[in-house]
Amino acid sequence: MEEQPHGGALKRTESEPVEVPEMNMLELLQEIALGRYDVSDRQLRAAIAAVQYTHAKKGEGGKKDEKAELAKQAGKKFGATPPPGHLRAVK
């Protein structure tokens, strides 16, 4: 914060952008939270806004969607089974 010559409210100073290596937004936010990067306010707000498009919150998918996804992954292990031959239609 920077003092004004005539008194009054403090003026925010614009911080300089920092060069950050290529990483996903969630990793970047974790690094910022741990104090490994000192980024500008604008960069921080942009990272927070962008992370919602790359990482879903745990509760957003819902339990049914999560179970369906797990079932789909489990089904890929075994493949499709052919229908039994002895259950043909009888006339």
N, CA, C and O atoms as a DFTB+ gen file, in Angstrom:
364 C
 N C O
     1  1       0.831      -1.160       0.000
     2  2       0.000       0.000       0.000
     3  2       0.886       1.237       0.000
     4  3       1.978       1.245       0.569
     5  1       0.407       2.241      -0.627
     6  2       1.193       3.454      -0.807
     7  2       0.400       4.642      -0.242
     8  3      -0.780       4.805      -0.553
     9  1       1.049       5.466       0.584
    10  2       0.369       6.605       1.186
    11  2       0.122       7.699       0.149
    12  3       0.926       7.909      -0.758
    13  1      -0.995       8.384       0.302
    14  2      -1.342       9.487      -0.582
    15  2      -0.751      10.782      -0.010
    16  3      -0.715      10.949       1.209
    17  1      -0.285      11.706      -0.876
    18  2       0.319      12.942      -0.389
    19  2      -0.666      13.816       0.383
    20  3      -0.251      14.533       1.294
    21  1      -1.939      13.781       0.053
    22  2      -2.923      14.619       0.717
    23  2      -3.651      13.889       1.843
    24  3      -4.652      14.384       2.362
    25  1      -3.156      12.730       2.215
    26  2      -3.811      11.931       3.248
    27  2      -4.891      11.081       2.621
    28  3      -4.853      10.842       1.414
    29  1      -5.821      10.632       3.372
    30  2      -6.923       9.841       2.839
    31  2      -6.563       8.365       2.721
    32  3      -5.628       7.881       3.358
    33  1      -7.308       7.684       1.911
    34  2      -7.173       6.232       1.786
    35  2      -5.843       5.851       1.142
    36  3      -5.264       6.605       0.361
    37  1      -5.391       4.678       1.491
    38  2      -4.166       4.164       0.886
    39  2      -4.475       3.640      -0.509
    40  3      -5.550       3.095      -0.760
    41  1      -3.529       3.810      -1.396
    42  2      -3.689       3.369      -2.778
    43  2      -2.918       2.065      -2.949
    44  3      -1.773       1.947      -2.510
    45  1      -3.553       1.093      -3.587
    46  2      -2.871      -0.169      -3.856
    47  2      -1.862       0.032      -4.979
    48  3      -2.150       0.680      -5.985
    49  1      -0.688      -0.527      -4.790
    50  2       0.306      -0.475      -5.856
    51  2       0.130      -1.702      -6.734
    52  3      -0.195      -2.779      -6.234
    53  1       0.333      -1.558      -7.990
    54  2       0.213      -2.645      -8.948
    55  2       1.471      -3.494      -8.848
    56  3       2.574      -2.992      -9.070
    57  1       1.323      -4.768      -8.518
    58  2       2.491      -5.641      -8.420
    59  2       2.872      -6.149      -9.811
    60  3       2.031      -6.239     -10.706
    61  1       4.119      -6.471      -9.970
    62  2       4.637      -6.937     -11.255
    63  2       4.313      -8.414     -11.458
    64  3       4.418      -9.191     -10.509
    65  1       3.924      -8.825     -12.665
    66  2       3.694     -10.240     -12.937
    67  2       4.998     -11.029     -12.796
    68  3       6.081     -10.505     -13.056
    69  1       4.883     -12.262     -12.391
    70  2       6.029     -13.129     -12.172
    71  2       6.017     -14.232     -13.214
    72  3       4.957     -14.771     -13.530
    73  1       7.167     -14.571     -13.746
    74  2       7.275     -15.674     -14.702
    75  2       7.101     -16.984     -13.941
    76  3       7.840     -17.257     -12.994
    77  1       6.130     -17.791     -14.350
    78  2       5.826     -19.049     -13.668
    79  2       6.004     -20.183     -14.675
    80  3       5.573     -20.058     -15.821
    81  1       6.639     -21.297     -14.264
    82  2       6.812     -22.415     -15.188
    83  2       5.467     -23.017     -15.602
    84  3       4.452     -22.815     -14.936
    85  1       5.478     -23.746     -16.691
    86  2       4.272     -24.375     -17.224
    87  2       3.805     -25.477     -16.283
    88  3       4.524     -26.453     -16.069
    89  1       2.617     -25.332     -15.722
    90  2       2.016     -26.350     -14.860
    91  2       0.520     -26.139     -14.857
    92  3       0.037     -25.087     -15.276
    93  1      -0.229     -27.144     -14.383
    94  2      -1.675     -26.961     -14.360
    95  2      -2.049     -26.008     -13.229
    96  3      -1.259     -25.780     -12.313
    97  1      -3.244     -25.462     -13.299
    98  2      -3.652     -24.406     -12.386
    99  2      -3.733     -24.883     -10.932
   100  3      -3.417     -24.124     -10.016
   101  1      -4.150     -26.125     -10.716
   102  2      -4.237     -26.628      -9.349
   103  2      -2.852     -26.714      -8.714
   104  3      -2.677     -26.336      -7.556
   105  1      -1.868     -27.207      -9.464
   106  2      -0.497     -27.264      -8.954
   107  2       0.034     -25.851      -8.676
   108  3       0.712     -25.624      -7.674
   109  1      -0.276     -24.918      -9.560
   110  2       0.167     -23.540      -9.376
   111  2      -0.415     -22.942      -8.092
   112  3       0.302     -22.305      -7.321
   113  1      -1.716     -23.150      -7.865
   114  2      -2.340     -22.628      -6.656
   115  2      -1.748     -23.266      -5.400
   116  3      -1.600     -22.603      -4.373
   117  1      -1.411     -24.550      -5.484
   118  2      -0.782     -25.212      -4.341
   119  2       0.596     -24.612      -4.062
   120  3       0.960     -24.402      -2.905
   121  1       1.352     -24.339      -5.106
   122  2       2.679     -23.742      -4.942
   123  2       2.576     -22.329      -4.350
   124  3       3.387     -21.944      -3.508
   125  1       1.586     -21.570      -4.792
   126  2       1.373     -20.221      -4.253
   127  2       0.994     -20.309      -2.781
   128  3       1.489     -19.537      -1.960
   129  1       0.107     -21.258      -2.445
   130  2      -0.320     -21.416      -1.055
   131  2       0.843     -21.812      -0.149
   132  3       0.877     -21.430       1.021
   133  1       1.784     -22.569      -0.679
   134  2       2.942     -22.972       0.109
   135  2       4.020     -21.895       0.167
   136  3       5.033     -22.064       0.847
   137  1       3.807     -20.791      -0.543
   138  2       4.744     -19.673      -0.500
   139  2       5.940     -19.827      -1.427
   140  3       6.928     -19.108      -1.278
   141  1       5.871     -20.738      -2.370
   142  2       6.986     -20.954      -3.291
   143  2       7.004     -19.941      -4.430
   144  3       8.041     -19.715      -5.053
   145  1       5.836     -19.327      -4.700
   146  2       5.745     -18.288      -5.727
   147  2       5.065     -17.077      -5.126
   148  3       4.117     -17.207      -4.352
   149  1       5.544     -15.910      -5.479
   150  2       4.912     -14.659      -5.069
   151  2       4.407     -14.000      -6.340
   152  3       5.145     -13.273      -7.005
   153  1       3.160     -14.252      -6.674
   154  2       2.593     -13.768      -7.927
   155  2       1.777     -12.509      -7.682
   156  3       1.472     -12.161      -6.541
   157  1       1.429     -11.836      -8.766
   158  2       0.606     -10.626      -8.647
   159  2      -0.834     -11.024      -8.325
   160  3      -1.232     -12.173      -8.519
   161  1      -1.595     -10.067      -7.837
   162  2      -3.005     -10.319      -7.520
   163  2      -3.777     -10.764      -8.763
   164  3      -4.638     -11.641      -8.690
   165  1      -3.466     -10.165      -9.874
   166  2      -4.149     -10.493     -11.125
   167  2      -3.866     -11.938     -11.545
   168  3      -4.769     -12.644     -11.993
   169  1      -2.614     -12.374     -11.400
   170  2      -2.271     -13.751     -11.736
   171  2      -2.987     -14.733     -10.809
   172  3      -3.462     -15.777     -11.257
   173  1      -3.065     -14.409      -9.542
   174  2      -3.738     -15.271      -8.579
   175  2      -5.221     -15.397      -8.908
   176  3      -5.762     -16.503      -8.902
   177  1      -5.881     -14.289      -9.192
   178  2      -7.306     -14.325      -9.543
   179  2      -7.536     -15.102     -10.828
   180  3      -8.525     -15.827     -10.941
   181  1      -6.643     -14.965     -11.795
   182  2      -6.776     -15.702     -13.057
   183  2      -6.613     -17.203     -12.829
   184  3      -7.338     -17.999     -13.427
   185  1      -5.675     -17.599     -11.975
   186  2      -5.469     -19.016     -11.682
   187  2      -6.680     -19.604     -10.971
   188  3      -7.089     -20.725     -11.273
   189  1      -7.256     -18.862     -10.033
   190  2      -8.443     -19.332      -9.315
   191  2      -9.614     -19.492     -10.279
   192  3     -10.361     -20.466     -10.191
   193  1      -9.776     -18.549     -11.190
   194  2     -10.871     -18.624     -12.158
   195  2     -10.665     -19.780     -13.134
   196  3     -11.634     -20.424     -13.536
   197  1      -9.423     -20.052     -13.519
   198  2      -9.153     -21.086     -14.520
   199  2      -9.223     -22.499     -13.953
   200  3      -9.537     -23.437     -14.685
   201  1      -8.938     -22.668     -12.676
   202  2      -8.885     -24.020     -12.110
   203  2     -10.242     -24.716     -12.154
   204  3     -10.292     -25.943     -12.231
   205  1     -11.329     -23.975     -12.106
   206  2     -12.649     -24.615     -12.146
   207  2     -12.942     -25.274     -13.493
   208  3     -13.813     -26.140     -13.572
   209  1     -12.236     -24.884     -14.546
   210  2     -12.444     -25.486     -15.852
   211  2     -11.553     -26.708     -16.075
   212  3     -11.791     -27.482     -17.002
   213  1     -10.538     -26.887     -15.243
   214  2      -9.630     -28.012     -15.425
   215  2      -9.793     -29.088     -14.358
   216  3      -9.415     -30.236     -14.589
   217  1     -10.345     -28.747     -13.195
   218  2     -10.504     -29.714     -12.112
   219  2     -11.893     -29.571     -11.495
   220  3     -12.280     -28.488     -11.055
   221  1     -12.640     -30.678     -11.469
   222  2     -13.965     -30.660     -10.859
   223  2     -13.829     -30.837      -9.356
   224  3     -12.921     -31.519      -8.881
   225  1     -14.725     -30.228      -8.621
   226  2     -14.760     -30.422      -7.184
   227  2     -15.221     -31.848      -6.901
   228  3     -15.894     -32.455      -7.735
   229  1     -14.877     -32.374      -5.771
   230  2     -15.216     -33.746      -5.414
   231  2     -16.725     -33.978      -5.461
   232  3     -17.158     -35.020      -5.954
   233  1     -17.527     -33.062      -4.974
   234  2     -18.964     -33.256      -4.902
   235  2     -19.727     -32.919      -6.167
   236  3     -20.934     -33.156      -6.219
   237  1     -19.084     -32.376      -7.190
   238  2     -19.804     -31.925      -8.386
   239  2     -20.329     -33.071      -9.235
   240  3     -21.399     -32.949      -9.832
   241  1     -19.604     -34.182      -9.304
   242  2     -20.026     -35.286     -10.161
   243  2     -21.205     -36.041      -9.584
   244  3     -22.036     -36.538     -10.344
   245  1     -21.306     -36.144      -8.301
   246  2     -22.374     -36.896      -7.678
   247  2     -21.981     -38.345      -7.507
   248  3     -21.116     -38.857      -8.217
   249  1     -22.634     -39.009      -6.547
   250  2     -22.305     -40.401      -6.247
   251  2     -22.680     -41.329      -7.401
   252  3     -21.944     -42.266      -7.709
   253  1     -23.818     -41.073      -8.037
   254  2     -24.255     -41.936      -9.136
   255  2     -23.271     -41.868     -10.300
   256  3     -22.922     -42.894     -10.884
   257  1     -22.826     -40.663     -10.634
   258  2     -21.870     -40.506     -11.725
   259  2     -20.551     -41.194     -11.398
   260  3     -19.933     -41.806     -12.269
   261  1     -20.119     -41.092     -10.142
   262  2     -18.863     -41.711      -9.728
   263  2     -18.967     -43.238      -9.805
   264  3     -18.043     -43.902     -10.274
   265  1     -20.096     -43.793      -9.343
   266  2     -20.284     -45.245      -9.404
   267  2     -20.364     -45.729     -10.857
   268  3     -19.820     -46.780     -11.196
   269  1     -21.036     -44.968     -11.699
   270  2     -21.147     -45.345     -13.108
   271  2     -19.777     -45.340     -13.778
   272  3     -19.477     -46.220     -14.585
   273  1     -18.951     -44.358     -13.450
   274  2     -17.608     -44.285     -14.022
   275  2     -16.753     -45.459     -13.555
   276  3     -16.020     -46.048     -14.349
   277  1     -16.843     -45.803     -12.268
   278  2     -16.095     -46.945     -11.743
   279  2     -16.561     -48.255     -12.386
   280  3     -15.741     -49.123     -12.686
   281  1     -17.860     -48.399     -12.595
   282  2     -18.390     -49.597     -13.241
   283  2     -17.920     -49.691     -14.691
   284  3     -17.605     -50.776     -15.179
   285  1     -17.874     -48.562     -15.367
   286  2     -17.409     -48.550     -16.752
   287  2     -15.942     -48.978     -16.830
   288  3     -15.559     -49.753     -17.706
   289  1     -15.124     -48.463     -15.901
   290  2     -13.710     -48.825     -15.885
   291  2     -13.530     -50.301     -15.561
   292  3     -12.666     -50.958     -16.142
   293  1     -14.332     -50.831     -14.644
   294  2     -14.239     -52.248     -14.292
   295  2     -14.681     -53.121     -15.459
   296  3     -14.116     -54.192     -15.678
   297  1     -15.676     -52.679     -16.203
   298  2     -16.169     -53.451     -17.342
   299  2     -15.161     -53.552     -18.469
   300  3     -15.207     -54.504     -19.247
   301  1     -14.258     -52.603     -18.577
   302  2     -13.237     -52.642     -19.630
   303  2     -12.248     -53.776     -19.415
   304  3     -11.613     -54.231     -20.366
   305  1     -12.108     -54.240     -18.174
   306  2     -11.161     -55.314     -17.881
   307  2     -11.585     -56.637     -18.521
   308  3     -10.741     -57.420     -18.956
   309  1     -12.893     -56.881     -18.577
   310  2     -13.382     -58.189     -18.986
   311  2     -13.915     -58.244     -20.412
   312  3     -13.935     -59.321     -21.009
   313  1     -14.332     -57.154     -20.959
   314  2     -14.883     -57.135     -22.306
   315  2     -16.315     -57.643     -22.318
   316  3     -16.860     -58.001     -21.274
   317  1     -16.924     -57.675     -23.494
   318  2     -18.309     -58.116     -23.626
   319  2     -18.358     -59.633     -23.736
   320  3     -17.497     -60.250     -24.364
   321  1     -19.372     -60.228     -23.119
   322  2     -19.533     -61.678     -23.212
   323  2     -20.635     -61.976     -24.207
   324  3     -21.637     -61.263     -24.265
   325  1     -20.454     -63.033     -24.994
   326  2     -21.505     -63.371     -25.965
   327  2     -22.718     -63.948     -25.239
   328  3     -22.585     -64.482     -24.138
   329  1     -23.905     -63.844     -25.852
   330  2     -25.100     -64.406     -25.219
   331  2     -25.000     -65.934     -25.195
   332  3     -24.367     -66.522     -26.072
   333  1     -25.611     -66.575     -24.215
   334  2     -25.547     -68.037     -24.155
   335  2     -26.255     -68.669     -25.342
   336  3     -27.287     -68.171     -25.793
   337  1     -25.704     -69.764     -25.848
   338  2     -26.258     -70.419     -27.036
   339  2     -27.456     -71.283     -26.737
   340  3     -28.265     -71.516     -27.636
   341  1     -27.613     -71.765     -25.537
   342  2     -28.705     -72.683     -25.220
   343  2     -30.029     -71.972     -24.927
   344  3     -31.030     -72.645     -24.678
   345  1     -30.068     -70.664     -24.949
   346  2     -31.294     -69.923     -24.667
   347  2     -31.915     -69.359     -25.946
   348  3     -32.308     -68.194     -26.004
   349  1     -31.993     -70.209     -26.963
   350  2     -32.607     -69.749     -28.213
   351  2     -34.136     -69.813     -28.085
   352  3     -34.685     -70.593     -27.307
   353  1     -34.783     -68.981     -28.862
   354  2     -36.255     -68.955     -28.838
   355  2     -36.803     -70.273     -29.363
   356  3     -36.342     -70.773     -30.389
   357  1     -37.769     -70.829     -28.676
   358  2     -38.402     -72.110     -29.073
   359  2     -39.751     -71.784     -29.675
   360  3     -40.514     -70.991     -29.122
   361  1     -40.051     -72.413     -30.839
   362  2     -41.340     -72.180     -31.505
   363  2     -42.306     -73.274     -31.209
   364  3     -43.440     -73.243     -31.686
